[in-house]
Amino acid sequence: MTIKNQRNLFDIPEDIAYLNTASLSPSFLSIEEAGIEAIKEKSRPYVIPSSDFFEPVSQLKKQFADIIGADDHNRIASLPSVSYGLANVANNVTLKSTDEILVIDEQFPSNYYIWKRLVETYGASVKVIHQPEDRDNCGQLWNEAILEAINENTALVAMGQIHWANGIIFNLKAIREKTRKHDALLIVDGSQSIGALPFSVKEIQPDALVCAGYKWLFGPYGCAYGYYGPYFDDGVPIEENWSNRLYSENLAGLTDYQPQYKPLASRYNVGENGSFIYVRMQSEALRQVAQFPPDIIQEYCDSISTSAIEELVNLGFYVHKLETRAKHLFGVEIPQDLNIEALKQELAKAKIYVSFRGRYMRLSCHLFNTKHDFNRLVETVKSIMTPA
């Protein structure tokens, strides 16, 4: 299956090179339309049935379950953020003072602070697995270091499927196997991969997966998803909201207080998870995402970026080996003698949008991008490297 450029599905002007989906995705035009229609309905609340508090949310969970290969949508929770989903995890984990929580070097803050707080509560410790200095063998050596670090003291491993700044892919299957040998939990942050890189909960079997919805899943900012495995089936959520209780669909009987939660991960849903506007937009976003298989997205992104990467490498930049990194998101290490601030200014003038993480220029692309976007990036870089 070959996918052609899909820029026509977005409202992105031709003079814009947007290579920053890893920060915030643009909306499909259909998502914008869905949101506008939902806003109009809110102006006429009498047309919104009470079933809209529940049925669209259930459908949304089914859509996300399909994307990650989960059989039961009741294992999916509707969340406002990754940090919220991780807080529910931490709320149901107890540690011993000898326990360690393993994280990756320069992990995204939301997937670090929560574990720092948890270990401080129990007098345990966070163990950081640093990125190897050998750039050419970074992917292999980093994965080996992670596997070696998992031992009898490891209580929990928290990490992404890829590194959010440079795109290095982690071998979650092997890491899962090692955590099982030591009865350690595996908590995955899929924010920079789910929707663009192949992933299956059946294959990896994480104890929990949390994922921002506004990046590669193209939803509005302020939405996220969580998958919670059997370990959390009887857990305690960080908030108590009415809609997560059994039989809450019966609005007339809400004050017949119900001690039981709805099945499995439904207890972890955020309050007001039936947000009419957000759910409508999220559902349309996942409908669009489901039309484009992640392996095809990887193939497309590779096809439009390869020649540009080769040119950047020839100019003194560094990009990790193709077989060790993602193709939709990767870091381009900037030469020491290049003025980053000057580069930022020139890219802004040229209407080229990227992210900077330390000395990495992070490039992230999707089906609306073209070879021309990357060629413009290369030409802009050349312009500041050429003596006046």
mmCIF file of C-alpha atoms in Angstrom:
data_model
loop_
_atom_site.group_PDB
_atom_site.id
_atom_site.type_symbol
_atom_site.label_atom_id
_atom_site.label_comp_id
_atom_site.label_asym_id
_atom_site.label_seq_id
_atom_site.Cartn_x
_atom_site.Cartn_y
_atom_site.Cartn_z
ATOM 1 C CA MET A 1 0.000 0.000 0.000
ATOM 2 C CA THR A 2 1.355 3.397 -0.992
ATOM 3 C CA ILE A 3 0.036 6.659 0.405
ATOM 4 C CA LYS A 4 0.292 9.911 -1.471
ATOM 5 C CA ASN A 5 0.651 13.317 0.099
ATOM 6 C CA GLN A 6 -2.452 14.287 2.096
ATOM 7 C CA ARG A 7 -1.943 18.039 2.431
ATOM 8 C CA ASN A 8 -5.401 18.620 0.952
ATOM 9 C CA LEU A 9 -6.895 17.246 4.180
ATOM 10 C CA PHE A 10 -5.352 20.124 6.176
ATOM 11 C CA ASP A 11 -5.473 23.909 6.164
ATOM 12 C CA ILE A 12 -1.725 24.508 5.771
ATOM 13 C CA PRO A 13 -0.647 27.314 3.399
ATOM 14 C CA GLU A 14 1.827 26.376 0.674
ATOM 15 C CA ASP A 15 4.499 28.748 2.014
ATOM 16 C CA ILE A 16 4.536 26.970 5.402
ATOM 17 C CA ALA A 17 6.887 24.055 6.094
ATOM 18 C CA TYR A 18 5.515 22.592 9.313
ATOM 19 C CA LEU A 19 7.938 19.975 10.628
ATOM 20 C CA ASN A 20 6.764 20.055 14.227
ATOM 21 C CA THR A 21 3.894 17.611 14.719
ATOM 22 C CA ALA A 22 5.811 16.229 17.718
ATOM 23 C CA SER A 23 4.947 19.470 19.525
ATOM 24 C CA LEU A 24 1.401 20.032 18.291
ATOM 25 C CA SER A 25 -0.343 18.533 15.299
ATOM 26 C CA PRO A 26 -2.441 20.543 12.886
ATOM 27 C CA SER A 27 -6.088 19.532 12.659
ATOM 28 C CA PHE A 28 -7.588 17.688 9.759
ATOM 29 C CA LEU A 29 -10.200 19.939 8.172
ATOM 30 C CA SER A 30 -12.849 17.418 9.189
ATOM 31 C CA ILE A 31 -11.814 17.770 12.853
ATOM 32 C CA GLU A 32 -12.252 21.522 12.653
ATOM 33 C CA GLU A 33 -15.715 21.006 11.171
ATOM 34 C CA ALA A 34 -16.642 18.507 13.889
ATOM 35 C CA GLY A 35 -15.566 20.955 16.597
ATOM 36 C CA ILE A 36 -17.536 23.832 15.099
ATOM 37 C CA GLU A 37 -20.647 21.685 14.825
ATOM 38 C CA ALA A 38 -20.254 20.600 18.462
ATOM 39 C CA ILE A 39 -19.866 24.204 19.593
ATOM 40 C CA LYS A 40 -23.093 25.102 17.791
ATOM 41 C CA GLU A 41 -24.886 22.240 19.532
ATOM 42 C CA LYS A 42 -23.721 23.547 22.924
ATOM 43 C CA SER A 43 -25.595 26.748 22.107
ATOM 44 C CA ARG A 44 -28.730 24.575 21.924
ATOM 45 C CA PRO A 45 -28.296 22.234 24.916
ATOM 46 C CA TYR A 46 -31.873 20.997 24.605
ATOM 47 C CA VAL A 47 -30.856 19.024 21.486
ATOM 48 C CA ILE A 48 -28.138 17.106 23.366
ATOM 49 C CA PRO A 49 -29.513 13.828 24.784
ATOM 50 C CA SER A 50 -28.260 12.492 28.120
ATOM 51 C CA SER A 51 -26.857 9.483 26.277
ATOM 52 C CA ASP A 52 -24.212 11.819 24.817
ATOM 53 C CA PHE A 53 -22.509 11.788 28.202
ATOM 54 C CA PHE A 54 -21.679 8.120 27.633
ATOM 55 C CA GLU A 55 -22.149 6.594 24.183
ATOM 56 C CA PRO A 56 -19.694 8.834 22.264
ATOM 57 C CA VAL A 57 -17.081 8.230 24.989
ATOM 58 C CA SER A 58 -17.547 4.484 24.649
ATOM 59 C CA GLN A 59 -17.119 4.792 20.882
ATOM 60 C CA LEU A 60 -13.977 6.886 21.377
ATOM 61 C CA LYS A 61 -12.490 4.208 23.629
ATOM 62 C CA LYS A 62 -13.226 1.550 21.008
ATOM 63 C CA GLN A 63 -11.438 3.629 18.379
ATOM 64 C CA PHE A 64 -8.322 4.035 20.506
ATOM 65 C CA ALA A 65 -8.412 0.360 21.497
ATOM 66 C CA ASP A 66 -8.360 -0.548 17.791
ATOM 67 C CA ILE A 67 -5.368 1.709 17.156
ATOM 68 C CA ILE A 68 -3.252 0.074 19.880
ATOM 69 C CA GLY A 69 -4.557 -3.453 19.301
ATOM 70 C CA ALA A 70 -6.469 -3.849 22.565
ATOM 71 C CA ASP A 71 -9.368 -6.331 22.588
ATOM 72 C CA ASP A 72 -11.392 -4.684 25.358
ATOM 73 C CA HIS A 73 -12.244 -0.979 25.187
ATOM 74 C CA ASN A 74 -13.048 -1.093 28.905
ATOM 75 C CA ARG A 75 -9.288 -1.076 29.456
ATOM 76 C CA ILE A 76 -9.140 2.412 27.949
ATOM 77 C CA ALA A 77 -9.552 5.579 30.002
ATOM 78 C CA SER A 78 -10.351 9.033 28.666
ATOM 79 C CA LEU A 79 -7.793 11.442 30.125
ATOM 80 C CA PRO A 80 -6.963 15.167 29.983
ATOM 81 C CA SER A 81 -3.184 14.653 29.906
ATOM 82 C CA VAL A 82 -0.351 12.158 30.210
ATOM 83 C CA SER A 83 0.483 13.483 33.665
ATOM 84 C CA TYR A 84 -3.071 12.692 34.807
ATOM 85 C CA GLY A 85 -2.806 9.152 33.496
ATOM 86 C CA LEU A 86 0.565 8.622 35.173
ATOM 87 C CA ALA A 87 -0.783 10.020 38.442
ATOM 88 C CA ASN A 88 -3.394 7.261 38.425
ATOM 89 C CA VAL A 89 -0.587 4.749 37.998
ATOM 90 C CA ALA A 90 1.489 6.206 40.822
ATOM 91 C CA ASN A 91 -1.557 6.328 43.082
ATOM 92 C CA ASN A 92 -1.680 2.528 42.943
ATOM 93 C CA VAL A 93 2.007 1.716 43.391
ATOM 94 C CA THR A 94 3.721 1.151 46.725
ATOM 95 C CA LEU A 95 7.498 0.850 47.084
ATOM 96 C CA LYS A 96 10.147 -0.393 49.478
ATOM 97 C CA SER A 97 13.156 1.750 50.344
ATOM 98 C CA THR A 98 15.373 -0.566 48.284
ATOM 99 C CA ASP A 99 13.193 -0.234 45.184
ATOM 100 C CA GLU A 100 14.232 1.605 42.043
ATOM 101 C CA ILE A 101 12.189 3.257 39.320
ATOM 102 C CA LEU A 102 14.058 3.169 36.036
ATOM 103 C CA VAL A 103 13.753 6.073 33.573
ATOM 104 C CA ILE A 104 15.584 7.193 30.451
ATOM 105 C CA ASP A 105 18.073 10.039 30.147
ATOM 106 C CA GLU A 106 16.362 13.398 29.509
ATOM 107 C CA GLN A 107 12.906 11.862 29.579
ATOM 108 C CA PHE A 108 9.940 14.198 29.081
ATOM 109 C CA PRO A 109 9.238 15.961 32.426
ATOM 110 C CA SER A 110 5.703 14.607 32.881
ATOM 111 C CA ASN A 111 7.173 11.105 32.861
ATOM 112 C CA TYR A 112 9.851 12.018 35.417
ATOM 113 C CA TYR A 113 8.393 14.302 38.087
ATOM 114 C CA ILE A 114 5.678 11.833 39.088
ATOM 115 C CA TRP A 115 8.259 9.115 39.774
ATOM 116 C CA LYS A 116 10.532 11.519 41.628
ATOM 117 C CA ARG A 117 7.644 12.335 43.933
ATOM 118 C CA LEU A 118 6.756 8.666 44.372
ATOM 119 C CA VAL A 119 10.250 7.559 45.377
ATOM 120 C CA GLU A 120 10.548 10.475 47.793
ATOM 121 C CA THR A 121 7.342 9.296 49.467
ATOM 122 C CA TYR A 122 8.766 5.822 50.103
ATOM 123 C CA GLY A 123 12.469 6.590 50.439
ATOM 124 C CA ALA A 124 13.184 4.687 47.218
ATOM 125 C CA SER A 125 15.228 5.960 44.241
ATOM 126 C CA VAL A 126 15.065 6.878 40.562
ATOM 127 C CA LYS A 127 17.680 5.266 38.326
ATOM 128 C CA VAL A 128 18.463 7.138 35.102
ATOM 129 C CA ILE A 129 19.846 5.219 32.114
ATOM 130 C CA HIS A 130 21.992 7.723 30.266
ATOM 131 C CA GLN A 131 22.417 7.984 26.525
ATOM 132 C CA PRO A 132 25.673 6.323 25.397
ATOM 133 C CA GLU A 133 28.416 8.598 24.097
ATOM 134 C CA ASP A 134 29.031 6.312 21.115
ATOM 135 C CA ARG A 135 26.652 8.004 18.674
ATOM 136 C CA ASP A 136 27.044 5.446 15.896
ATOM 137 C CA ASN A 137 25.961 2.592 18.149
ATOM 138 C CA CYS A 138 23.691 4.602 20.428
ATOM 139 C CA GLY A 139 20.488 2.673 19.783
ATOM 140 C CA GLN A 140 21.963 -0.757 20.425
ATOM 141 C CA LEU A 141 24.044 0.300 23.420
ATOM 142 C CA TRP A 142 21.211 2.239 25.030
ATOM 143 C CA ASN A 143 18.849 -0.720 24.792
ATOM 144 C CA GLU A 144 21.516 -3.010 26.201
ATOM 145 C CA ALA A 145 22.089 -0.634 29.116
ATOM 146 C CA ILE A 146 18.374 -0.548 29.911
ATOM 147 C CA LEU A 147 18.118 -4.322 29.911
ATOM 148 C CA GLU A 148 21.204 -4.666 32.077
ATOM 149 C CA ALA A 149 19.863 -2.138 34.591
ATOM 150 C CA ILE A 150 16.648 -4.082 35.245
ATOM 151 C CA ASN A 151 17.253 -6.261 38.295
ATOM 152 C CA GLU A 152 15.725 -7.485 41.555
ATOM 153 C CA ASN A 153 15.509 -3.899 42.840
ATOM 154 C CA THR A 154 13.544 -2.643 39.835
ATOM 155 C CA ALA A 155 9.939 -1.963 40.800
ATOM 156 C CA LEU A 156 8.875 -0.016 37.720
ATOM 157 C CA VAL A 157 10.248 0.997 34.316
ATOM 158 C CA ALA A 158 8.746 4.184 32.858
ATOM 159 C CA MET A 159 9.707 5.176 29.327
ATOM 160 C CA GLY A 160 8.555 6.023 25.832
ATOM 161 C CA GLN A 161 8.534 3.790 22.795
ATOM 162 C CA ILE A 162 11.021 6.268 21.317
ATOM 163 C CA HIS A 163 13.070 9.071 22.802
ATOM 164 C CA TRP A 164 11.073 12.260 22.411
ATOM 165 C CA ALA A 165 14.063 14.408 21.357
ATOM 166 C CA ASN A 166 16.100 12.234 18.999
ATOM 167 C CA GLY A 167 13.730 9.447 17.912
ATOM 168 C CA ILE A 168 15.851 6.504 19.122
ATOM 169 C CA ILE A 169 13.610 3.408 19.244
ATOM 170 C CA PHE A 170 13.556 1.305 22.400
ATOM 171 C CA ASN A 171 13.070 -2.455 22.299
ATOM 172 C CA LEU A 172 9.966 -2.582 24.446
ATOM 173 C CA LYS A 173 9.365 -6.277 23.775
ATOM 174 C CA ALA A 174 12.728 -7.278 25.232
ATOM 175 C CA ILE A 175 12.339 -4.779 28.068
ATOM 176 C CA ARG A 176 8.905 -6.208 28.881
ATOM 177 C CA GLU A 177 10.348 -9.724 29.040
ATOM 178 C CA LYS A 178 13.075 -8.576 31.441
ATOM 179 C CA THR A 179 10.626 -6.698 33.695
ATOM 180 C CA ARG A 180 8.459 -9.796 33.968
ATOM 181 C CA LYS A 181 11.422 -11.814 35.250
ATOM 182 C CA HIS A 182 11.790 -9.342 38.120
ATOM 183 C CA ASP A 183 8.066 -8.629 38.725
ATOM 184 C CA ALA A 184 8.547 -5.016 37.682
ATOM 185 C CA LEU A 185 5.867 -2.867 36.063
ATOM 186 C CA LEU A 186 6.316 -1.446 32.567
ATOM 187 C CA ILE A 187 4.660 1.931 32.048
ATOM 188 C CA VAL A 188 4.867 3.269 28.492
ATOM 189 C CA ASP A 189 4.433 6.850 27.314
ATOM 190 C CA GLY A 190 3.287 6.538 23.708
ATOM 191 C CA SER A 191 2.810 10.246 23.060
ATOM 192 C CA GLN A 192 5.474 10.459 20.354
ATOM 193 C CA SER A 193 4.733 7.165 18.652
ATOM 194 C CA ILE A 194 1.135 5.935 18.867
ATOM 195 C CA GLY A 195 -0.567 6.681 15.567
ATOM 196 C CA ALA A 196 2.667 7.021 13.602
ATOM 197 C CA LEU A 197 4.805 4.018 14.637
ATOM 198 C CA PRO A 198 3.559 0.412 14.841
ATOM 199 C CA PHE A 199 2.607 -0.614 18.383
ATOM 200 C CA SER A 200 0.488 -3.414 19.821
ATOM 201 C CA VAL A 201 -0.480 -3.960 23.446
ATOM 202 C CA LYS A 202 -0.923 -7.639 22.604
ATOM 203 C CA GLU A 203 2.734 -7.855 21.655
ATOM 204 C CA ILE A 204 4.240 -5.590 24.342
ATOM 205 C CA GLN A 205 1.698 -6.184 27.138
ATOM 206 C CA PRO A 206 2.563 -3.067 29.154
ATOM 207 C CA ASP A 207 1.004 -2.656 32.567
ATOM 208 C CA ALA A 208 -0.123 0.777 31.456
ATOM 209 C CA LEU A 209 0.162 2.934 28.341
ATOM 210 C CA VAL A 210 -0.554 6.648 28.380
ATOM 211 C CA CYS A 211 -0.650 8.794 25.291
ATOM 212 C CA ALA A 212 -1.204 12.472 24.552
ATOM 213 C CA GLY A 213 -3.980 12.951 22.022
ATOM 214 C CA TYR A 214 -2.886 16.225 20.431
ATOM 215 C CA LYS A 215 0.247 15.031 18.652
ATOM 216 C CA TRP A 216 0.212 11.975 16.361
ATOM 217 C CA LEU A 217 -3.464 11.302 17.162
ATOM 218 C CA PHE A 218 -4.443 14.794 15.947
ATOM 219 C CA GLY A 219 -6.950 15.599 18.683
ATOM 220 C CA PRO A 220 -7.405 18.958 20.433
ATOM 221 C CA TYR A 221 -4.928 20.111 23.061
ATOM 222 C CA GLY A 222 -6.113 18.880 26.444
ATOM 223 C CA CYS A 223 -6.945 15.286 25.589
ATOM 224 C CA ALA A 224 -5.125 12.003 26.188
ATOM 225 C CA TYR A 225 -5.750 8.277 26.440
ATOM 226 C CA GLY A 226 -4.737 5.548 28.840
ATOM 227 C CA TYR A 227 -4.598 1.771 28.656
ATOM 228 C CA TYR A 228 -4.526 0.025 32.044
ATOM 229 C CA GLY A 229 -3.690 -3.671 32.329
ATOM 230 C CA PRO A 230 -4.830 -6.226 34.936
ATOM 231 C CA TYR A 231 -2.533 -4.849 37.651
ATOM 232 C CA PHE A 232 -4.780 -1.779 37.880
ATOM 233 C CA ASP A 233 -8.173 -3.509 37.636
ATOM 234 C CA ASP A 234 -9.045 -2.869 41.268
ATOM 235 C CA GLY A 235 -7.106 0.352 41.706
ATOM 236 C CA VAL A 236 -8.113 3.651 43.260
ATOM 237 C CA PRO A 237 -8.462 6.652 40.901
ATOM 238 C CA ILE A 238 -7.099 10.061 41.817
ATOM 239 C CA GLU A 239 -10.577 11.586 41.677
ATOM 240 C CA GLU A 240 -14.123 10.430 42.295
ATOM 241 C CA ASN A 241 -16.532 11.517 39.598
ATOM 242 C CA TRP A 242 -20.125 10.519 39.133
ATOM 243 C CA SER A 243 -19.910 9.150 35.605
ATOM 244 C CA ASN A 244 -17.317 6.512 36.505
ATOM 245 C CA ARG A 245 -19.666 4.720 38.859
ATOM 246 C CA LEU A 246 -21.768 1.722 37.906
ATOM 247 C CA TYR A 247 -25.253 2.581 36.551
ATOM 248 C CA SER A 248 -24.422 6.305 36.273
ATOM 249 C CA GLU A 249 -26.324 6.360 32.973
ATOM 250 C CA ASN A 250 -29.481 6.470 35.096
ATOM 251 C CA LEU A 251 -29.416 10.201 35.808
ATOM 252 C CA ALA A 252 -32.592 10.053 37.849
ATOM 253 C CA GLY A 253 -30.945 7.645 40.289
ATOM 254 C CA LEU A 254 -27.604 9.368 40.825
ATOM 255 C CA THR A 255 -28.200 9.928 44.522
ATOM 256 C CA ASP A 256 -28.645 6.200 45.024
ATOM 257 C CA TYR A 257 -24.923 6.249 45.673
ATOM 258 C CA GLN A 258 -23.105 3.367 44.055
ATOM 259 C CA PRO A 259 -19.997 1.904 45.735
ATOM 260 C CA GLN A 260 -18.815 0.125 42.590
ATOM 261 C CA TYR A 261 -16.897 1.606 39.679
ATOM 262 C CA LYS A 262 -17.571 0.756 36.077
ATOM 263 C CA PRO A 263 -15.454 -2.122 34.742
ATOM 264 C CA LEU A 264 -11.666 -2.065 34.552
ATOM 265 C CA ALA A 265 -10.051 1.218 33.429
ATOM 266 C CA SER A 266 -13.286 3.227 33.371
ATOM 267 C CA ARG A 267 -12.606 4.157 37.010
ATOM 268 C CA TYR A 268 -9.652 6.250 35.775
ATOM 269 C CA ASN A 269 -11.646 8.466 33.406
ATOM 270 C CA VAL A 270 -11.295 12.160 34.100
ATOM 271 C CA GLY A 271 -14.343 14.025 35.333
ATOM 272 C CA GLU A 272 -16.451 15.531 32.532
ATOM 273 C CA ASN A 273 -14.977 12.972 30.146
ATOM 274 C CA GLY A 274 -18.178 13.295 28.108
ATOM 275 C CA SER A 275 -17.113 16.767 26.915
ATOM 276 C CA PHE A 276 -19.315 17.161 23.848
ATOM 277 C CA ILE A 277 -16.868 19.310 21.914
ATOM 278 C CA TYR A 278 -13.653 17.428 22.691
ATOM 279 C CA VAL A 279 -15.113 13.970 22.192
ATOM 280 C CA ARG A 280 -16.571 14.890 18.815
ATOM 281 C CA MET A 281 -13.208 16.226 17.661
ATOM 282 C CA GLN A 282 -11.259 13.319 19.143
ATOM 283 C CA SER A 283 -13.494 10.743 17.528
ATOM 284 C CA GLU A 284 -13.112 12.328 14.103
ATOM 285 C CA ALA A 285 -9.357 12.576 14.635
ATOM 286 C CA LEU A 286 -9.055 8.866 15.436
ATOM 287 C CA ARG A 287 -11.265 8.027 12.464
ATOM 288 C CA GLN A 288 -8.809 9.839 10.207
ATOM 289 C CA VAL A 289 -5.736 8.359 11.901
ATOM 290 C CA ALA A 290 -7.105 4.830 11.513
ATOM 291 C CA GLN A 291 -7.146 5.257 7.723
ATOM 292 C CA PHE A 292 -3.350 5.525 7.552
ATOM 293 C CA PRO A 293 -1.404 2.485 8.855
ATOM 294 C CA PRO A 294 1.685 3.444 10.897
ATOM 295 C CA ASP A 295 4.054 1.351 8.778
ATOM 296 C CA ILE A 296 2.942 3.278 5.698
ATOM 297 C CA ILE A 297 3.447 6.570 7.534
ATOM 298 C CA GLN A 298 6.999 5.475 8.359
ATOM 299 C CA GLU A 299 7.615 4.607 4.722
ATOM 300 C CA TYR A 300 6.242 7.934 3.505
ATOM 301 C CA CYS A 301 8.201 10.006 6.022
ATOM 302 C CA ASP A 302 11.379 8.189 5.043
ATOM 303 C CA SER A 303 10.755 8.841 1.364
ATOM 304 C CA ILE A 304 10.442 12.608 1.781
ATOM 305 C CA SER A 305 13.318 13.093 4.243
ATOM 306 C CA THR A 306 16.139 10.798 3.085
ATOM 307 C CA SER A 307 17.851 13.100 0.592
ATOM 308 C CA ALA A 308 17.633 16.092 2.932
ATOM 309 C CA ILE A 309 19.174 14.099 5.773
ATOM 310 C CA GLU A 310 22.056 13.071 3.525
ATOM 311 C CA GLU A 311 22.696 16.718 2.670
ATOM 312 C CA LEU A 312 22.587 17.790 6.310
ATOM 313 C CA VAL A 313 25.053 15.056 7.243
ATOM 314 C CA ASN A 314 27.373 16.257 4.481
ATOM 315 C CA LEU A 315 27.136 19.740 6.004
ATOM 316 C CA GLY A 316 28.393 18.453 9.368
ATOM 317 C CA PHE A 317 25.126 17.629 11.121
ATOM 318 C CA TYR A 318 24.582 14.235 12.734
ATOM 319 C CA VAL A 319 21.545 11.963 12.474
ATOM 320 C CA HIS A 320 21.336 8.547 14.123
ATOM 321 C CA LYS A 321 21.343 5.430 11.950
ATOM 322 C CA LEU A 322 18.068 4.802 10.156
ATOM 323 C CA GLU A 323 17.610 1.325 11.634
ATOM 324 C CA THR A 324 17.833 2.653 15.207
ATOM 325 C CA ARG A 325 15.424 5.598 15.013
ATOM 326 C CA ALA A 326 11.904 6.503 14.010
ATOM 327 C CA LYS A 327 11.276 8.030 10.604
ATOM 328 C CA HIS A 328 8.455 10.377 11.609
ATOM 329 C CA LEU A 329 10.508 12.013 14.396
ATOM 330 C CA PHE A 330 14.273 12.317 14.619
ATOM 331 C CA GLY A 331 16.902 14.614 16.020
ATOM 332 C CA VAL A 332 19.498 16.382 13.895
ATOM 333 C CA GLU A 333 22.519 17.213 16.027
ATOM 334 C CA ILE A 334 23.799 20.689 15.204
ATOM 335 C CA PRO A 335 27.539 21.278 14.627
ATOM 336 C CA GLN A 336 29.290 23.023 17.523
ATOM 337 C CA ASP A 337 30.431 25.914 15.340
ATOM 338 C CA LEU A 338 26.926 26.730 14.103
ATOM 339 C CA ASN A 339 25.071 29.556 15.822
ATOM 340 C CA ILE A 340 21.751 28.040 16.941
ATOM 341 C CA GLU A 341 20.108 31.415 17.497
ATOM 342 C CA ALA A 342 20.990 32.491 13.963
ATOM 343 C CA LEU A 343 19.565 29.218 12.654
ATOM 344 C CA LYS A 344 16.322 29.768 14.564
ATOM 345 C CA GLN A 345 15.970 33.279 13.166
ATOM 346 C CA GLU A 346 16.501 32.178 9.563
ATOM 347 C CA LEU A 347 14.068 29.304 9.875
ATOM 348 C CA ALA A 348 11.445 31.674 11.286
ATOM 349 C CA LYS A 349 11.950 34.068 8.368
ATOM 350 C CA ALA A 350 11.533 31.191 5.932
ATOM 351 C CA LYS A 351 8.347 30.014 7.722
ATOM 352 C CA ILE A 352 9.900 26.670 8.581
ATOM 353 C CA TYR A 353 8.694 25.288 11.903
ATOM 354 C CA VAL A 354 10.799 22.805 13.895
ATOM 355 C CA SER A 355 11.686 22.213 17.556
ATOM 356 C CA PHE A 356 15.013 22.617 19.313
ATOM 357 C CA ARG A 357 16.003 20.329 22.171
ATOM 358 C CA GLY A 358 19.476 21.210 23.431
ATOM 359 C CA ARG A 359 21.770 20.958 20.408
ATOM 360 C CA TYR A 360 19.241 18.813 18.577
ATOM 361 C CA MET A 361 16.996 20.236 15.899
ATOM 362 C CA ARG A 362 14.021 17.913 16.129
ATOM 363 C CA LEU A 363 12.217 17.272 12.875
ATOM 364 C CA SER A 364 8.820 15.583 12.862
ATOM 365 C CA CYS A 365 6.784 15.008 9.740
ATOM 366 C CA HIS A 366 3.565 13.443 8.544
ATOM 367 C CA LEU A 367 1.493 12.908 5.441
ATOM 368 C CA PHE A 368 0.944 16.621 4.849
ATOM 369 C CA ASN A 369 4.682 17.200 4.458
ATOM 370 C CA THR A 370 6.654 16.953 1.203
ATOM 371 C CA LYS A 371 10.220 16.681 -0.044
ATOM 372 C CA HIS A 372 9.973 20.382 -0.794
ATOM 373 C CA ASP A 373 9.530 21.119 2.929
ATOM 374 C CA PHE A 374 12.801 19.341 3.694
ATOM 375 C CA ASN A 375 14.581 20.915 0.720
ATOM 376 C CA ARG A 376 13.615 24.358 2.001
ATOM 377 C CA LEU A 377 15.047 23.432 5.387
ATOM 378 C CA VAL A 378 18.361 22.390 3.817
ATOM 379 C CA GLU A 379 18.604 25.542 1.705
ATOM 380 C CA THR A 380 17.964 27.711 4.762
ATOM 381 C CA VAL A 381 20.674 25.897 6.695
ATOM 382 C CA LYS A 382 23.085 26.376 3.797
ATOM 383 C CA SER A 383 22.326 30.079 3.708
ATOM 384 C CA ILE A 384 23.732 30.663 7.196
ATOM 385 C CA MET A 385 26.703 28.373 6.661
ATOM 386 C CA THR A 386 27.863 30.117 3.496
ATOM 387 C CA PRO A 387 30.291 32.991 4.138
ATOM 388 C CA ALA A 388 28.940 36.391 3.069
#
